[in-house]
CSV table of C-alpha atoms and ligand atoms in Angstrom, one decimal:
chain,number,residue,atom,x,y,z
A,1,MET,CA,-1.7,12.4,-8.6
A,2,GLY,CA,-0.2,15.5,-10.2
A,3,ALA,CA,3.1,16.4,-11.9
A,4,SER,CA,5.0,16.6,-8.6
A,5,GLU,CA,3.9,13.2,-7.4
A,6,ILE,CA,6.5,11.0,-5.8
A,7,PRO,CA,5.5,7.4,-6.6
A,8,LEU,CA,6.1,4.4,-4.3
A,9,SER,CA,8.4,2.8,-6.9
A,10,ARG,CA,9.6,3.5,-10.4
A,11,PRO,CA,11.6,1.2,-12.7
A,12,ASP,CA,15.0,2.5,-13.9
A,13,ILE,CA,15.2,2.0,-17.6
A,14,THR,CA,18.1,3.4,-19.7
A,15,ALA,CA,19.3,3.4,-23.3
A,16,LEU,CA,21.0,0.1,-22.5
A,17,GLU,CA,17.7,-1.7,-21.9
A,18,GLU,CA,16.2,-0.1,-25.0
A,19,GLU,CA,19.2,-1.3,-27.1
A,20,PHE,CA,18.8,-4.9,-25.8
A,21,VAL,CA,15.1,-5.0,-26.4
A,22,LEU,CA,15.6,-3.7,-30.0
A,23,ARG,CA,18.2,-6.4,-30.6
A,24,VAL,CA,15.5,-9.0,-29.9
A,25,LEU,CA,12.9,-7.3,-31.9
A,26,ARG,CA,15.3,-7.2,-34.9
A,27,SER,CA,16.5,-10.8,-34.5
A,28,GLY,CA,13.1,-12.4,-35.2
A,29,ARG,CA,13.5,-14.7,-32.2
A,30,LEU,CA,10.9,-13.5,-29.8
A,31,SER,CA,10.6,-16.7,-27.7
A,32,ILE,CA,13.0,-19.5,-26.7
A,33,GLY,CA,15.9,-17.5,-28.1
A,34,PRO,CA,19.4,-16.8,-26.9
A,35,MET,CA,18.5,-13.8,-24.7
A,36,VAL,CA,16.7,-16.1,-22.2
A,37,GLU,CA,19.9,-18.2,-21.9
A,38,GLU,CA,22.1,-15.1,-21.5
A,39,PHE,CA,19.8,-13.8,-18.7
A,40,GLU,CA,19.9,-17.2,-17.0
A,41,GLU,CA,23.7,-17.3,-17.1
A,42,ALA,CA,23.9,-13.8,-15.7
A,43,VAL,CA,21.7,-14.6,-12.7
A,44,ALA,CA,23.4,-17.9,-12.1
A,45,ARG,CA,26.9,-16.3,-12.1
A,46,ARG,CA,25.7,-13.5,-9.7
A,47,VAL,CA,24.0,-15.9,-7.2
A,48,GLY,CA,26.8,-18.4,-7.5
A,49,CYS,CA,24.6,-21.4,-8.4
A,50,ARG,CA,24.8,-24.0,-11.1
A,51,HIS,CA,21.4,-23.7,-12.7
A,52,ALA,CA,19.0,-20.8,-13.4
A,53,ILE,CA,15.6,-21.2,-15.1
A,54,ALA,CA,13.8,-18.1,-16.3
A,55,VAL,CA,10.0,-18.0,-15.9
A,56,ASN,CA,7.3,-15.5,-16.7
A,57,SER,CA,6.7,-14.5,-13.1
A,58,GLY,CA,7.9,-15.0,-9.6
A,59,THR,CA,4.6,-16.7,-8.8
A,60,SER,CA,4.9,-19.2,-11.6
A,61,GLY,CA,8.5,-20.0,-10.4
A,62,LEU,CA,7.3,-20.7,-6.9
A,63,HIS,CA,4.6,-23.0,-8.3
A,64,ILE,CA,6.9,-25.2,-10.2
A,65,MET,CA,9.6,-25.0,-7.5
A,66,LEU,CA,7.1,-26.8,-5.2
A,67,ARG,CA,6.0,-29.2,-7.9
A,68,SER,CA,9.7,-30.1,-8.6
A,69,LEU,CA,10.0,-31.1,-4.9
A,70,ASN,CA,6.9,-33.3,-5.3
A,71,ILE,CA,5.0,-31.4,-2.7
A,72,GLY,CA,1.3,-32.1,-2.7
A,73,PRO,CA,-1.8,-32.9,-0.6
A,74,GLY,CA,-1.2,-33.7,3.0
A,75,ASP,CA,2.2,-32.0,3.1
A,76,GLU,CA,2.8,-29.1,5.5
A,77,ILE,CA,5.1,-26.2,4.5
A,78,ILE,CA,6.3,-23.9,7.2
A,79,THR,CA,6.2,-20.3,6.1
A,80,THR,CA,5.7,-16.6,7.1
A,81,PRO,CA,2.3,-14.9,7.4
A,82,PHE,CA,3.9,-11.5,6.7
A,83,SER,CA,4.7,-11.5,3.0
A,84,PHE,CA,3.3,-10.9,-0.4
A,85,ILE,CA,0.5,-13.4,-0.9
A,86,ALA,CA,2.3,-15.4,-3.7
A,87,SER,CA,4.8,-16.9,-1.2
A,88,SER,CA,1.8,-18.7,0.4
A,89,ASN,CA,-0.5,-19.1,-2.5
A,90,CYS,CA,2.0,-21.4,-4.3
A,91,ILE,CA,1.5,-23.9,-1.4
A,92,LEU,CA,-2.3,-23.8,-2.1
A,93,TYR,CA,-1.6,-24.3,-5.9
A,94,VAL,CA,-0.3,-27.8,-5.1
A,95,ASN,CA,-3.0,-28.5,-2.5
A,96,ALA,CA,-0.4,-28.6,0.4
A,97,THR,CA,-1.0,-26.9,3.7
A,98,PRO,CA,0.7,-23.6,4.8
A,99,VAL,CA,1.8,-23.7,8.4
A,100,PHE,CA,2.4,-20.1,9.4
A,101,VAL,CA,4.8,-19.2,12.2
A,102,ASP,CA,5.1,-15.8,13.9
A,103,LEU,CA,8.0,-13.3,13.4
A,104,ASP,CA,11.1,-12.1,15.0
A,105,PRO,CA,10.0,-8.5,15.5
A,106,LYS,CA,13.4,-7.1,14.6
A,107,SER,CA,14.1,-8.7,11.2
A,108,LEU,CA,10.4,-9.3,10.3
A,109,ASN,CA,11.4,-12.8,9.2
A,110,MET,CA,10.2,-16.0,10.9
A,111,ASP,CA,11.3,-16.6,14.5
A,112,PRO,CA,13.7,-19.6,14.2
A,113,ASP,CA,12.5,-21.1,17.5
A,114,LYS,CA,9.0,-21.0,16.3
A,115,VAL,CA,10.0,-22.6,13.0
A,116,ALA,CA,11.7,-25.4,14.9
A,117,SER,CA,8.6,-26.1,17.1
A,118,ALA,CA,6.3,-26.1,14.1
A,119,ILE,CA,8.0,-29.1,12.6
A,120,THR,CA,5.8,-32.3,12.4
A,121,PRO,CA,6.2,-35.6,10.6
A,122,ARG,CA,4.1,-34.1,7.8
A,123,THR,CA,6.5,-31.1,7.3
A,124,LYS,CA,8.0,-31.3,3.8
A,125,ALA,CA,9.9,-28.0,3.6
A,126,ILE,CA,10.6,-24.7,5.2
A,127,LEU,CA,9.7,-21.9,2.7
A,128,ALA,CA,11.6,-18.8,3.9
A,129,VAL,CA,11.1,-15.3,2.5
A,130,GLU,CA,13.9,-12.7,2.7
A,131,THR,CA,11.3,-10.1,3.7
A,132,PHE,CA,12.0,-6.7,2.2
A,133,GLY,CA,15.4,-8.1,1.1
A,134,ASN,CA,16.6,-9.1,4.7
A,135,PRO,CA,18.4,-12.5,4.9
A,136,ALA,CA,18.2,-12.7,8.7
A,137,HIS,CA,18.0,-16.2,10.1
A,138,MET,CA,18.6,-18.0,6.8
A,139,ASP,CA,21.5,-19.9,8.5
A,140,ALA,CA,19.3,-20.9,11.4
A,141,TYR,CA,16.5,-22.1,9.1
A,142,ARG,CA,19.2,-24.1,7.2
A,143,ALA,CA,20.3,-25.8,10.3
A,144,ILE,CA,16.8,-26.7,11.4
A,145,ALA,CA,16.0,-28.1,7.9
A,146,ALA,CA,19.2,-30.1,7.9
A,147,ARG,CA,18.4,-31.5,11.3
A,148,HIS,CA,15.0,-32.8,10.1
A,149,GLU,CA,16.3,-33.8,6.6
A,150,ILE,CA,13.8,-31.6,4.8
A,151,PRO,CA,14.7,-28.9,2.3
A,152,LEU,CA,15.0,-25.2,3.0
A,153,ILE,CA,13.5,-23.4,0.0
A,154,GLU,CA,13.6,-19.7,-0.7
A,155,ASP,CA,11.2,-17.1,-1.9
A,156,CYS,CA,14.0,-14.7,-2.6
A,157,CYS,CA,11.8,-12.5,-4.9
A,158,GLU,CA,12.6,-9.4,-2.8
A,159,ALA,CA,16.3,-10.1,-2.3
A,160,LEU,CA,18.4,-10.1,-5.6
A,161,GLY,CA,21.9,-9.0,-4.6
A,162,THR,CA,21.5,-9.4,-0.8
A,163,SER,CA,24.2,-11.5,1.0
A,164,TYR,CA,24.8,-12.7,4.5
A,165,ARG,CA,28.4,-13.6,5.5
A,166,GLY,CA,29.3,-13.6,1.8
A,167,ARG,CA,26.5,-16.0,0.8
A,168,GLN,CA,24.0,-14.6,-1.8
A,169,ALA,CA,20.3,-14.7,-1.5
A,170,GLY,CA,19.0,-17.6,-3.6
A,171,SER,CA,21.9,-19.9,-2.5
A,172,PHE,CA,20.7,-20.5,1.1
A,173,GLY,CA,18.1,-23.1,0.1
A,174,ARG,CA,18.1,-26.2,-2.0
A,175,ILE,CA,16.1,-24.1,-4.6
A,176,GLY,CA,14.9,-20.5,-4.7
A,177,VAL,CA,12.9,-18.0,-6.8
A,178,PHE,CA,13.5,-14.4,-7.8
A,179,GLY,CA,10.9,-12.0,-9.1
A,180,PHE,CA,11.2,-9.2,-11.6
A,181,TYR,CA,8.0,-7.2,-11.4
A,182,PRO,CA,8.6,-3.5,-12.0
A,183,ASN,CA,8.9,-2.7,-8.2
A,184,LYS,CA,11.8,-5.1,-7.6
A,185,GLN,CA,15.5,-4.3,-7.6
A,186,ILE,CA,15.7,-5.3,-11.3
A,187,THR,CA,12.7,-5.7,-13.7
A,188,THR,CA,11.7,-7.6,-16.8
A,189,GLY,CA,8.2,-6.1,-16.8
A,190,GLU,CA,6.9,-9.5,-15.6
A,191,GLY,CA,9.3,-12.4,-14.9
A,192,GLY,CA,11.1,-14.6,-12.5
A,193,MET,CA,14.1,-16.9,-12.1
A,194,ILE,CA,14.5,-20.3,-10.4
A,195,VAL,CA,18.0,-20.9,-9.0
A,196,THR,CA,19.5,-24.2,-7.7
A,197,ASP,CA,22.6,-26.3,-7.6
A,198,ASP,CA,20.4,-29.5,-8.0
A,199,ALA,CA,20.5,-30.7,-11.6
A,200,ARG,CA,17.4,-32.9,-11.2
A,201,LEU,CA,15.3,-30.1,-9.8
A,202,ALA,CA,16.5,-27.8,-12.5
A,203,ASP,CA,15.6,-30.3,-15.2
A,204,LEU,CA,12.1,-30.7,-13.8
A,205,CYS,CA,11.6,-27.0,-13.6
A,206,ARG,CA,12.8,-26.5,-17.2
A,207,SER,CA,10.4,-29.2,-18.4
A,208,MET,CA,7.4,-27.8,-16.4
A,209,ARG,CA,7.9,-24.2,-17.5
A,210,ASN,CA,7.7,-25.5,-21.1
A,211,GLN,CA,4.5,-27.7,-21.2
A,212,GLY,CA,6.2,-30.7,-19.7
A,213,ARG,CA,8.4,-31.3,-22.8
A,214,PRO,CA,11.3,-33.7,-22.4
A,215,LEU,CA,14.7,-32.2,-21.9
A,216,GLY,CA,16.8,-31.9,-25.0
A,217,TRP,CA,13.7,-31.2,-27.3
A,218,SER,CA,14.5,-28.7,-29.9
A,219,ALA,CA,12.4,-25.6,-30.7
A,220,PRO,CA,11.0,-25.2,-34.2
A,221,THR,CA,13.3,-22.9,-36.0
A,222,SER,CA,11.7,-20.1,-37.9
A,223,GLY,CA,10.1,-21.6,-41.1
A,224,GLY,CA,11.2,-25.1,-40.2
A,225,ALA,CA,9.0,-27.9,-38.9
A,226,PRO,CA,9.1,-28.8,-35.2
A,227,THR,CA,11.1,-31.8,-34.3
A,228,GLY,CA,9.5,-34.9,-32.8
A,229,SER,CA,10.0,-34.1,-29.1
A,230,TRP,CA,8.3,-30.7,-29.5
A,231,LEU,CA,4.9,-32.4,-29.2
A,232,LYS,CA,5.9,-34.9,-26.5
A,233,HIS,CA,4.8,-34.1,-23.0
A,234,GLU,CA,6.2,-36.2,-20.2
A,235,ARG,CA,4.5,-34.5,-17.2
A,236,LEU,CA,1.9,-31.9,-16.5
A,237,GLY,CA,3.5,-28.7,-17.5
A,238,TYR,CA,2.6,-25.1,-18.0
A,239,ASN,CA,3.4,-22.2,-20.3
A,240,TYR,CA,5.6,-20.3,-17.9
A,241,ARG,CA,8.2,-19.3,-20.4
A,242,LEU,CA,9.8,-15.8,-20.2
A,243,PRO,CA,9.6,-14.0,-23.6
A,244,ASP,CA,12.9,-12.9,-25.1
A,245,ILE,CA,11.9,-9.2,-25.0
A,246,SER,CA,11.6,-9.5,-21.2
A,247,ALA,CA,14.8,-11.4,-20.9
A,248,ALA,CA,16.5,-8.6,-22.9
A,249,LEU,CA,15.4,-6.1,-20.2
A,250,GLY,CA,16.8,-8.6,-17.6
A,251,VAL,CA,20.2,-8.9,-19.3
A,252,ALA,CA,20.6,-5.1,-19.4
A,253,GLN,CA,19.5,-4.7,-15.8
A,254,MET,CA,21.9,-7.4,-14.6
A,255,LYS,CA,24.8,-5.5,-16.3
A,256,ARG,CA,23.7,-2.5,-14.2
A,257,LEU,CA,23.0,-4.4,-11.0
A,258,ASP,CA,25.9,-3.1,-9.0
A,259,GLU,CA,25.1,0.5,-10.0
A,260,ILE,CA,21.4,-0.1,-9.1
A,261,LEU,CA,22.2,-1.6,-5.7
A,262,ARG,CA,24.6,1.4,-4.9
A,263,LYS,CA,21.8,3.9,-5.8
A,264,ARG,CA,19.3,2.0,-3.6
A,265,GLN,CA,21.8,1.9,-0.7
A,266,ALA,CA,22.3,5.6,-1.0
A,267,VAL,CA,18.5,6.3,-0.9
A,268,ALA,CA,18.1,4.0,2.1
A,269,GLN,CA,21.0,5.7,3.9
A,270,ALA,CA,19.5,9.1,3.3
A,271,TYR,CA,16.2,8.0,4.8
A,272,ILE,CA,17.9,6.4,7.8
A,273,GLU,CA,19.9,9.6,8.5
A,274,ARG,CA,16.8,11.7,8.5
A,275,LEU,CA,14.5,9.3,10.4
A,276,ALA,CA,16.6,7.4,12.8
A,277,GLY,CA,16.2,10.0,15.6
A,278,ASN,CA,12.4,10.1,15.3
A,279,ALA,CA,10.9,8.6,18.5
A,280,HIS,CA,7.6,7.8,16.7
A,281,LEU,CA,9.3,5.5,14.2
A,282,ILE,CA,11.1,2.1,14.2
A,283,MET,CA,13.8,1.7,11.5
A,284,PRO,CA,14.6,-1.5,9.7
A,285,THR,CA,17.1,-3.6,11.7
A,286,ILE,CA,20.0,-5.0,9.5
A,287,ASP,CA,22.5,-7.4,10.9
A,288,GLU,CA,26.2,-6.4,10.7
A,289,HIS,CA,27.0,-9.4,8.5
A,290,THR,CA,24.4,-8.5,5.9
A,291,VAL,CA,25.0,-6.7,2.7
A,292,MET,CA,21.5,-5.4,2.1
A,293,SER,CA,19.9,-5.2,-1.3
A,294,TRP,CA,17.0,-2.9,-0.5
A,295,PHE,CA,13.7,-3.9,-2.1
A,296,VAL,CA,11.5,-1.3,-0.4
A,297,PHE,CA,12.0,1.2,2.5
A,298,VAL,CA,9.6,0.3,5.3
A,299,VAL,CA,9.4,2.1,8.6
A,300,ARG,CA,7.1,1.1,11.5
A,301,LEU,CA,5.2,3.4,13.8
A,302,ALA,CA,5.9,2.9,17.5
A,303,THR,CA,3.8,0.3,19.3
A,304,SER,CA,1.5,3.0,20.8
A,305,TYR,CA,0.0,3.6,17.3
A,306,SER,CA,-3.1,1.8,16.1
A,307,GLY,CA,-3.7,0.5,12.6
A,308,ASP,CA,-6.3,3.3,12.0
A,309,GLU,CA,-3.8,5.9,12.9
A,310,ARG,CA,-1.3,4.4,10.4
A,311,ASP,CA,-3.9,4.3,7.7
A,312,ARG,CA,-4.7,8.0,8.2
A,313,ILE,CA,-1.0,8.8,8.0
A,314,ILE,CA,-0.7,6.9,4.7
A,315,ALA,CA,-3.9,8.6,3.4
A,316,GLY,CA,-2.3,12.0,4.4
A,317,LEU,CA,0.9,11.2,2.5
A,318,ARG,CA,-1.1,10.2,-0.5
A,319,ARG,CA,-3.2,13.4,-0.4
A,320,HIS,CA,0.2,15.2,-0.8
A,321,ASP,CA,1.0,13.1,-3.9
A,322,ILE,CA,3.4,10.9,-1.9
A,323,GLY,CA,3.0,7.2,-2.8
A,324,ALA,CA,3.1,5.3,0.5
A,325,SER,CA,1.7,1.9,1.2
A,326,ASP,CA,0.9,-0.6,4.0
A,327,TYR,CA,3.3,-3.5,3.2
A,328,PHE,CA,2.0,-6.2,4.1
A,329,PRO,CA,-1.4,-7.1,5.4
A,330,CYS,CA,-1.1,-10.5,7.0
A,331,ILE,CA,-1.7,-13.4,4.7
A,332,HIS,CA,-3.7,-15.5,7.3
A,333,LEU,CA,-6.2,-12.6,7.6
A,334,GLN,CA,-6.9,-12.4,3.9
A,335,PRO,CA,-10.6,-13.4,3.4
A,336,PHE,CA,-10.1,-16.7,1.6
A,337,TYR,CA,-7.4,-17.9,4.0
A,338,ARG,CA,-9.8,-17.2,6.9
A,339,GLU,CA,-12.5,-19.0,5.2
A,340,GLN,CA,-10.5,-22.0,4.0
A,341,PHE,CA,-8.4,-22.5,7.2
A,342,GLY,CA,-10.3,-20.8,9.9
A,343,PHE,CA,-7.6,-18.3,10.7
A,344,GLY,CA,-8.5,-15.2,12.6
A,345,PRO,CA,-7.0,-12.2,14.5
A,346,GLY,CA,-4.7,-13.1,17.4
A,347,MET,CA,-3.1,-16.2,15.9
A,348,PHE,CA,0.2,-14.5,15.0
A,349,PRO,CA,0.3,-11.5,17.2
A,350,ILE,CA,3.7,-10.2,16.3
A,351,ALA,CA,3.0,-10.3,12.6
A,352,GLU,CA,-0.4,-8.7,13.1
A,353,SER,CA,1.0,-5.9,15.3
A,354,VAL,CA,3.8,-5.2,12.8
A,355,SER,CA,1.6,-5.3,9.8
A,356,GLN,CA,-0.8,-2.7,11.3
A,357,ARG,CA,2.1,-0.2,11.8
A,358,THR,CA,4.2,-0.4,8.7
A,359,ILE,CA,4.6,2.4,6.2
A,360,ALA,CA,6.4,1.8,2.9
A,361,LEU,CA,7.9,5.1,1.8
A,362,PRO,CA,8.7,6.0,-1.9
A,363,PHE,CA,11.8,4.1,-2.8
A,364,TYR,CA,13.5,3.9,-6.2
A,365,ASN,CA,17.0,4.4,-7.7
A,366,ASP,CA,16.7,8.0,-8.7
A,367,LEU,CA,14.8,9.4,-5.7
A,368,SER,CA,16.5,12.7,-5.1
A,369,GLU,CA,17.7,14.1,-1.7
A,370,ARG,CA,15.1,17.0,-2.2
A,371,GLU,CA,12.3,14.5,-2.7
A,372,ILE,CA,13.5,12.5,0.3
A,373,ASP,CA,13.4,15.7,2.4
A,374,HIS,CA,9.9,16.4,1.2
A,375,VAL,CA,8.7,12.9,2.1
A,376,VAL,CA,10.3,13.1,5.6
A,377,GLN,CA,8.9,16.5,6.3
A,378,THR,CA,5.4,15.5,5.2
A,379,LEU,CA,5.6,12.3,7.2
A,380,ASP,CA,6.5,14.4,10.3
A,381,VAL,CA,3.4,16.6,9.7
A,382,MET,CA,1.1,13.6,9.3
A,383,ILE,CA,2.4,11.9,12.5
A,384,SER,CA,2.0,15.1,14.6
A,385,ARG,CA,-1.5,15.6,13.3
A,386,GLU,CA,-2.4,12.1,14.6
A,387,ASN,CA,-0.8,12.9,17.9
A,388,LEU,CA,-2.9,16.1,18.2
A,389,LYS,CA,-6.1,14.0,17.7
A,390,ARG,CA,-5.0,11.6,20.5
A,391,THR,CA,-4.6,14.2,23.2
B,1,LIG,C1,7.2,-10.0,-5.8
B,1,LIG,C2,7.1,-11.2,-5.0
B,1,LIG,C3,6.7,-12.5,-5.6
B,1,LIG,C4,6.5,-12.7,-7.1
B,1,LIG,O1,5.6,-11.8,-7.6
B,1,LIG,P1,5.3,-11.9,-9.2
B,1,LIG,O2,4.5,-10.7,-9.4
B,1,LIG,O3,4.6,-13.1,-9.5
B,1,LIG,O4,6.6,-11.8,-10.0
B,1,LIG,C5,6.7,-13.6,-4.8
B,1,LIG,N1,6.9,-13.5,-3.4
B,1,LIG,C6,7.2,-12.3,-2.9
B,1,LIG,C7,7.6,-12.3,-1.4
B,1,LIG,C8,7.3,-11.1,-3.6
B,1,LIG,O5,7.6,-10.0,-3.0
C-alpha cells in the first residue's frame, strides 16, 4: 500500500503513552512492578468490579479464566461460532467441548432461545462474546445461566467501555476478559485483563498467570535474593504476566479512554450518516439502552449478495489502498474444527450467511471525514461494479 493508504485500524499513541513507558524504562522495574497494579486498578474502577488481573494477551486470560472455573474434559461450553477464534480455542485448551449456537441476525450475538435449548446436564458455562462491542442479550444469557445454576462468563475483548442499561461490559458475567491487541479500543501492544467480583477466582488467576506461585509470594527485589515462596508452585501455572512497559501503555490509554470512545463514536456516526440510506447495505443494529464502545465498523451486504461478490468488493477496496476485511469467518468452518468435530457448512446458517457478507471498513480514532468520504465513495463504486456483473 502507498502513502495514501487508509489502514483497517491504527493505534492512537500520544506523548502521554511515551511518557509512561519512559517512566518504566527509567525505574528499572520492567516486570512485576507498580505499573501493572496501577493498570489493574484503572480497569477495575472503570468496569466497576472488585478484582482485575493483567495478563499478556486476551487469549491467555481466556485460558486461565476457564481453568479457574475448573472446566475440563467432558464439559460443554455454549458459545458463538461467529467470533475471533480465541473465544473458542480457549475451550479446546482445557479439553472441554465447544457447543456452538446460531446468531440473532440483528445483534450478531447468540440467539438467547438457542442458548437456552443447547443446555444439557454437561453444560458448565455460557461463554458469551460482545461481538464487535455489542452487549445485546447479556441480560438474557444471565437469566438463563442463573436458572441452570451455571456461570455466564464473558469474552469482552471487543467491548471495553460498552454498557447496557448502565452496566459495563466485563460485569455481566461471573468473570470476563478484555484484550489489548493494537486494533482494540485501547492497546498495550499485546495484553489482556481478567475482571471479576469473585475473590477466589481472582486468586486462582493471579496464581496461574505467575507459574502457579502461592498468593502473597514476594518478587525478588533488584539485587536481592528471592524469598522462599518465589520457588513454590502450588498448581500448574504459566508465564502469562504482562510486562510493565505494556502496562504503562495501558495506564496512559485508560486515562484517555473517554476521549478515545468519543472519537470512535464520531467516526461510527459519520459512517452511519453516509451509509444508512444505501439499499445494498445492512448497518449495525444497536439497542437504545446500549452505550456502544465501537471496536470495528462492520457493514453487511444485503442477503442477495454472495460470498464471492463480497470478496471481490473487499479486494477492490484493497486495490484502492483501503484496508477492508471479512470479519469473521465462522469458527466451526475453520479446517481443524471441521476435522476434530465434524462440523460442516449448513450447521449454523445465520452465522454462515452473515459471515459471507460482512465488510469491516477502516476504523480508528483519527480517521478524518475526508477519508471516510473516500472510503464510502470507493465502496459505492465497488458495489455497483458487482451489480453490473450480475445483470
Ligand atoms: C481480540 C480478541 C481476543 C484476544 O486476542 P489476543 O490477541 O489474544 O489479545 C479474544 N477474543 C475476541 C473475541 C477478540 O476479539
